[in-house]
Coordinates of C-alpha atoms in Angstrom, one line a residue:
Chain A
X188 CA -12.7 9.8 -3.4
X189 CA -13.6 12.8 -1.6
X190 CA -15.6 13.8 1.4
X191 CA -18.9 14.5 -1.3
X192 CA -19.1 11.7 -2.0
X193 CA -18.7 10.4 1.7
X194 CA -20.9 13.0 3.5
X195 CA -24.2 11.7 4.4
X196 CA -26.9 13.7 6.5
X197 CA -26.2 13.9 10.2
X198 CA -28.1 14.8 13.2
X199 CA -27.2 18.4 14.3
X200 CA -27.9 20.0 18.5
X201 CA -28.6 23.5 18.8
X202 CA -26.1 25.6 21.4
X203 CA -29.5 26.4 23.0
X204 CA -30.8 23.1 23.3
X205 CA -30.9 21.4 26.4
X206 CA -28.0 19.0 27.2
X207 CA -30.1 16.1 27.8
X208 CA -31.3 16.2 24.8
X209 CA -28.1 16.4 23.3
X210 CA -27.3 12.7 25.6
X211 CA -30.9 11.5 24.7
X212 CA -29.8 11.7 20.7
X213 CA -26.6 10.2 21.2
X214 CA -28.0 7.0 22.9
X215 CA -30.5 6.6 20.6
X216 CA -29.2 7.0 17.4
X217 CA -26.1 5.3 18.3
X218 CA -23.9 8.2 16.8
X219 CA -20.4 8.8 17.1
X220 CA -20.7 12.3 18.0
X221 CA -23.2 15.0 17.5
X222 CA -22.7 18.2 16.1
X223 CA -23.2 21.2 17.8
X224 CA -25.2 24.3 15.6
X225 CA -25.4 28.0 16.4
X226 CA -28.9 29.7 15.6
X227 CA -27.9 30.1 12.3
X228 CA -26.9 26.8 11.6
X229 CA -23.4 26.9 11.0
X230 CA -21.2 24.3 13.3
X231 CA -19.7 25.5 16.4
X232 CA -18.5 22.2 17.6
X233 CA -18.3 18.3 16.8
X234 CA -18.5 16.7 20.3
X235 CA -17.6 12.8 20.4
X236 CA -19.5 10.7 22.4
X237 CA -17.0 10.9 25.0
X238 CA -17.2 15.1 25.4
X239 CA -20.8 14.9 25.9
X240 CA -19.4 12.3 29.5
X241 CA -16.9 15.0 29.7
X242 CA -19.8 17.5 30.5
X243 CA -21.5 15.0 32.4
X244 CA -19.4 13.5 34.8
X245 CA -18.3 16.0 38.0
X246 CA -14.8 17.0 37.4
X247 CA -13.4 15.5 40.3
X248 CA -15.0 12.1 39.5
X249 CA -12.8 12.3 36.1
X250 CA -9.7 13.2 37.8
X251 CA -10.2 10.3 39.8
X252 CA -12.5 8.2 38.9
X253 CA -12.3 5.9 41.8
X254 CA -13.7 8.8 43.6
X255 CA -16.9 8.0 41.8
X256 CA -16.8 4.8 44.0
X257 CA -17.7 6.3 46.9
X258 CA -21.0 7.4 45.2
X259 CA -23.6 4.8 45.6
X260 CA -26.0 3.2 43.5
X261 CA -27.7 5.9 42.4
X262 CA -24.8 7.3 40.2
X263 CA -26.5 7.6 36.8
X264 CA -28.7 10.1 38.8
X265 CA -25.8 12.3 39.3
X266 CA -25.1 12.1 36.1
X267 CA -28.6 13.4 34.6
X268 CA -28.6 16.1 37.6
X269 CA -25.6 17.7 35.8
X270 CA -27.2 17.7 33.1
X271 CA -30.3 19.0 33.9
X272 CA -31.6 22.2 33.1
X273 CA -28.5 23.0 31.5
X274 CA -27.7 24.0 27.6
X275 CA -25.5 22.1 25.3
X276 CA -23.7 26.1 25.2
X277 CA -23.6 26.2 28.6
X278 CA -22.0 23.2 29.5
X279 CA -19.1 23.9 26.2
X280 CA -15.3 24.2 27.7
X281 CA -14.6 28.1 27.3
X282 CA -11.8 27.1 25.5
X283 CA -13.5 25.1 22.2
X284 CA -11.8 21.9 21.1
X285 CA -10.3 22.0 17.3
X286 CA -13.6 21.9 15.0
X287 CA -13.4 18.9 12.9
X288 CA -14.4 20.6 9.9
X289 CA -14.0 19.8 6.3
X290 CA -14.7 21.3 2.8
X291 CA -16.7 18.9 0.6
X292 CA -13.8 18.6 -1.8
X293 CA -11.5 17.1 1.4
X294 CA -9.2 14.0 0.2
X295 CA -9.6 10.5 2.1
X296 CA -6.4 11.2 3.7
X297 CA -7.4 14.8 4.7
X298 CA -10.0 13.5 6.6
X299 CA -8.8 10.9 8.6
X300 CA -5.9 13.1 9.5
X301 CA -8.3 15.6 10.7
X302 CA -10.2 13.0 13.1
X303 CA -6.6 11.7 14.0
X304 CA -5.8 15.3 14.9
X305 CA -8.7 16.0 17.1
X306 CA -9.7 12.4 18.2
X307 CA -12.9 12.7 16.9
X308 CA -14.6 9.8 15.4
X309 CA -16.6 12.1 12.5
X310 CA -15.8 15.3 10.9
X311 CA -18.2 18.0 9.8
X312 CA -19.0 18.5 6.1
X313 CA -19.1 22.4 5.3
X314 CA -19.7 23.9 2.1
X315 CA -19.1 27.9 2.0
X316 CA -20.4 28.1 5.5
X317 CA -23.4 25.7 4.9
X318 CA -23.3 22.4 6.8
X319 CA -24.1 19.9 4.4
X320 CA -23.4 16.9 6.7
X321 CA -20.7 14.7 8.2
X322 CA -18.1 11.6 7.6
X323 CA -17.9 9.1 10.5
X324 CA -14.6 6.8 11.1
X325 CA -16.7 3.6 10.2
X326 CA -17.2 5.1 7.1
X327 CA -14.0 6.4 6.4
X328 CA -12.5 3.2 7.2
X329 CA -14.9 1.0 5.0
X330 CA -13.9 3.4 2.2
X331 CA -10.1 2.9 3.1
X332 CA -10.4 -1.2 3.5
X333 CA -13.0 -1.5 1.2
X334 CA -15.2 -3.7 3.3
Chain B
X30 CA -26.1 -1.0 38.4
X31 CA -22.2 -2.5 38.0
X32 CA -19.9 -3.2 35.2
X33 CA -20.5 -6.8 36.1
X34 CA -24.4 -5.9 34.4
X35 CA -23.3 -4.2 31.4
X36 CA -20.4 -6.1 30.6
X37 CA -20.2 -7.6 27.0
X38 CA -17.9 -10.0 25.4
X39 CA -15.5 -7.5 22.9
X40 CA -13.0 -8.6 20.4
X41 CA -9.4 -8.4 21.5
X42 CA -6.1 -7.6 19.2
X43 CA -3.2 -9.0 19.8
X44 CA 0.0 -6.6 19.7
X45 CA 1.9 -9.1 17.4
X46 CA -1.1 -9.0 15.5
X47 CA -1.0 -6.9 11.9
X48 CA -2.3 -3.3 12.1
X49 CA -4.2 -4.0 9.0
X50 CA -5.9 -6.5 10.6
X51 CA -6.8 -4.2 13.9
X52 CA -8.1 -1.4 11.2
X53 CA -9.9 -3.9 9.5
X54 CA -11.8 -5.5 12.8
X55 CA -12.5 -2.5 13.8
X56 CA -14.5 -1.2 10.1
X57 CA -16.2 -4.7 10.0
X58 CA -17.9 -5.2 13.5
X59 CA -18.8 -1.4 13.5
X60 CA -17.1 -1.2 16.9
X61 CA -15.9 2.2 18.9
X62 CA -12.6 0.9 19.7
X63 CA -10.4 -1.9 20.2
X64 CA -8.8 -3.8 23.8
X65 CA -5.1 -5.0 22.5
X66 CA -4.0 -8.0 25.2
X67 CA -0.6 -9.4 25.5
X68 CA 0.4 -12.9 24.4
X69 CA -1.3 -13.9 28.3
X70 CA -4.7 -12.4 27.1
X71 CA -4.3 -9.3 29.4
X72 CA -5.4 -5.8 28.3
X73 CA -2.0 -3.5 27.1
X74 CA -4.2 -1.2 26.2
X75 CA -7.9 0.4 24.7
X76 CA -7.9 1.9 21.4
X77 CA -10.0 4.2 20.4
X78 CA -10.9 4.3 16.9
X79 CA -9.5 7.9 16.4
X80 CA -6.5 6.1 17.6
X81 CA -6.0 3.9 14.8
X82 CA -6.2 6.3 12.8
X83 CA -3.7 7.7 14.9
X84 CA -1.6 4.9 13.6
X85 CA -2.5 5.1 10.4
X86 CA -2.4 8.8 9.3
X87 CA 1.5 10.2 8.6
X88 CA 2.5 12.3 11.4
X89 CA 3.2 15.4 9.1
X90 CA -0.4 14.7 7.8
X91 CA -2.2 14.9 11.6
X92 CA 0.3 18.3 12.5
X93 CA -1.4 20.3 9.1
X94 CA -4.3 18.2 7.4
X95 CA -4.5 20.6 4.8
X96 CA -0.9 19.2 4.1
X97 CA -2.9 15.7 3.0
X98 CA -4.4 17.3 0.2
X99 CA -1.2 17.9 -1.6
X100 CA -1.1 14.4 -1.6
X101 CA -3.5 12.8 -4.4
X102 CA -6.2 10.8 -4.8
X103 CA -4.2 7.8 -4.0
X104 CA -4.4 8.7 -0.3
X105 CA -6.6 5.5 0.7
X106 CA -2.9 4.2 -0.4
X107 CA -0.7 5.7 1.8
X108 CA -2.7 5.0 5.3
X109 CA -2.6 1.5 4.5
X110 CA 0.8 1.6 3.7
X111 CA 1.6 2.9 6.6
X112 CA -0.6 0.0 8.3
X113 CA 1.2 -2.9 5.8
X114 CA 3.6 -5.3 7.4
X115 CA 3.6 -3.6 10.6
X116 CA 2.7 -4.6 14.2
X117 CA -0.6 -3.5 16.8
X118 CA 2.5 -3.0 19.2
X119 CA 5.2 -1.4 16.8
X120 CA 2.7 1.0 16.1
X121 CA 1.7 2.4 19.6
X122 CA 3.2 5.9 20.8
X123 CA 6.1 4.8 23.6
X124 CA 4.1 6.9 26.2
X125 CA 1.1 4.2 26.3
X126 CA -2.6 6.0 26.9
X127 CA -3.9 5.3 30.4
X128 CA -5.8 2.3 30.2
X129 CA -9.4 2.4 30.7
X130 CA -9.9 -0.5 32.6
X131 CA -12.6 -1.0 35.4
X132 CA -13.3 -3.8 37.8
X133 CA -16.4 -6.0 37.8
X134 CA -17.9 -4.0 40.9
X135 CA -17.6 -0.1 38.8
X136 CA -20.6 2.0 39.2
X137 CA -21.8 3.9 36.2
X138 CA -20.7 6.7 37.2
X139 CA -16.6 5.4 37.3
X140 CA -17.3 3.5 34.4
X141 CA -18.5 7.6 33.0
X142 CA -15.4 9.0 34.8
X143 CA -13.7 6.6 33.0
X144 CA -14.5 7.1 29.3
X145 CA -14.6 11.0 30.4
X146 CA -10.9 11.4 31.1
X147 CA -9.5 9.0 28.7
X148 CA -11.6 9.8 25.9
X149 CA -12.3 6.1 25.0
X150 CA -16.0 5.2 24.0
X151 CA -15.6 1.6 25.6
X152 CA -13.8 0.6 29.0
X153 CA -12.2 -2.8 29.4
X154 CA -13.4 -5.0 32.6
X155 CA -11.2 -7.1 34.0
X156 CA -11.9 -9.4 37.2
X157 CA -8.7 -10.2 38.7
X158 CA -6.2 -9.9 35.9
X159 CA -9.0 -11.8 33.2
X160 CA -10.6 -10.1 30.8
X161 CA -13.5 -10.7 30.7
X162 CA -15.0 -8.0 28.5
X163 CA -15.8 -3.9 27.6
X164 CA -19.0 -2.3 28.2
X165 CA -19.4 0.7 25.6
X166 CA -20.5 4.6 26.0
X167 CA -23.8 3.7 23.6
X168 CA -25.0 1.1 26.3
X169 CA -23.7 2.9 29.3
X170 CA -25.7 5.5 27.8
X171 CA -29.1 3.5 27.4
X172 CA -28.5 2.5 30.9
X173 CA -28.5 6.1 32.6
X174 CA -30.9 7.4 30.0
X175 CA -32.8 4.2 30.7
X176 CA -33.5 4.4 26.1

């Protein structure tokens, strides 16, 4: 078993898209993680559901998150305000996480090591440069337990 | 909008609980992580999926991934050998994560704060030592994109 025959199509975010959009496809199509293109098409990032918070959330909410507290009700506004107007690209760490990528011929194994490695819950598919899709952890793991 | 609205009921793993059977939960109910609770029903901890795996994968494996591909096609083998006969809580790192817990009364944004700086798609709620459920990153997602 190999990550062909795993790989299925997989939505992809331009860097120059807008970042809401990028939190607007994640809610809706109840993905793991999206990944991010540049205007060629070639992957420049995976980001798990939980990186796309990461660029949502005020830093000094997420070093202390009881700070958030003090924000009232109208939080989630906060929330799409940093978001707002702002480019997937824009809102990257200038230091990019590990890209979960993968070569089609990638072993079972190889795979989930690589989403162990970089906690993310899907790796990128890439075949000589071209993305051909991605493998997500409830997929992996149904291949593993055979459920 | 609180915790106390969003709040679902989530299966729990114990920690004398098989790992197989934590890996297996998790591929089966298509959830984003797992809450382990002591033999009291308290939350230990909140395990990401990429965290099983975590568990799963050989540690020389998740240093070099391309080091899985020397092993062969049998690799679906080895992670659940690593999982076999073993314990939820004989397989968690000494150094436990930080536990993404949140009270009843959380506002979105803590609850955001929360996933955001522990990297956990789900946060555990708990109302005076009870748990009494997780609320995930695709609904707290709906609920500030209002999808």
């Amino acid at each position: 078993m190999r990550a062909s025959d795993l790989v299925r199509p997989h939505p992809t975010v331009a860097l120059s898209s807008p970042a809401i959009e990028a939190a607007r496809l994640l809610a809706s199509a109840d993905l793991p993680g999206l990944i991010i293109v540049d205007d060629g098409g070639r992957p420049v990032t995976v980001l798990p559901g939980t990186q796309v918070l990461q660029m949502a959330v005020p830093a000094y909410c997420q070093a202390d998150p009881s700070l958030a507290r003090v924000i009232d009700e109208e939080a989630a506004d906060v929330i799409l305000t940093e978001l707002d107007d702002l480019t997937v690209g824009a809102l990257l760490p200038p230091q990019p996480y590990e890209l979960p990528v993968v070569t089609p011929d990638a072993t079972v194994l190889e795979m989930a090591a690589m989403m162990a490695r970089t906690r993310s819950p899907l790796v990128a598919v890439v075949d000589h440069g071209r993305l051909v899709g991605a493998v997500t952890l409830d997929r992996l793991l149904d291949t593993v337990l055979g459920s």
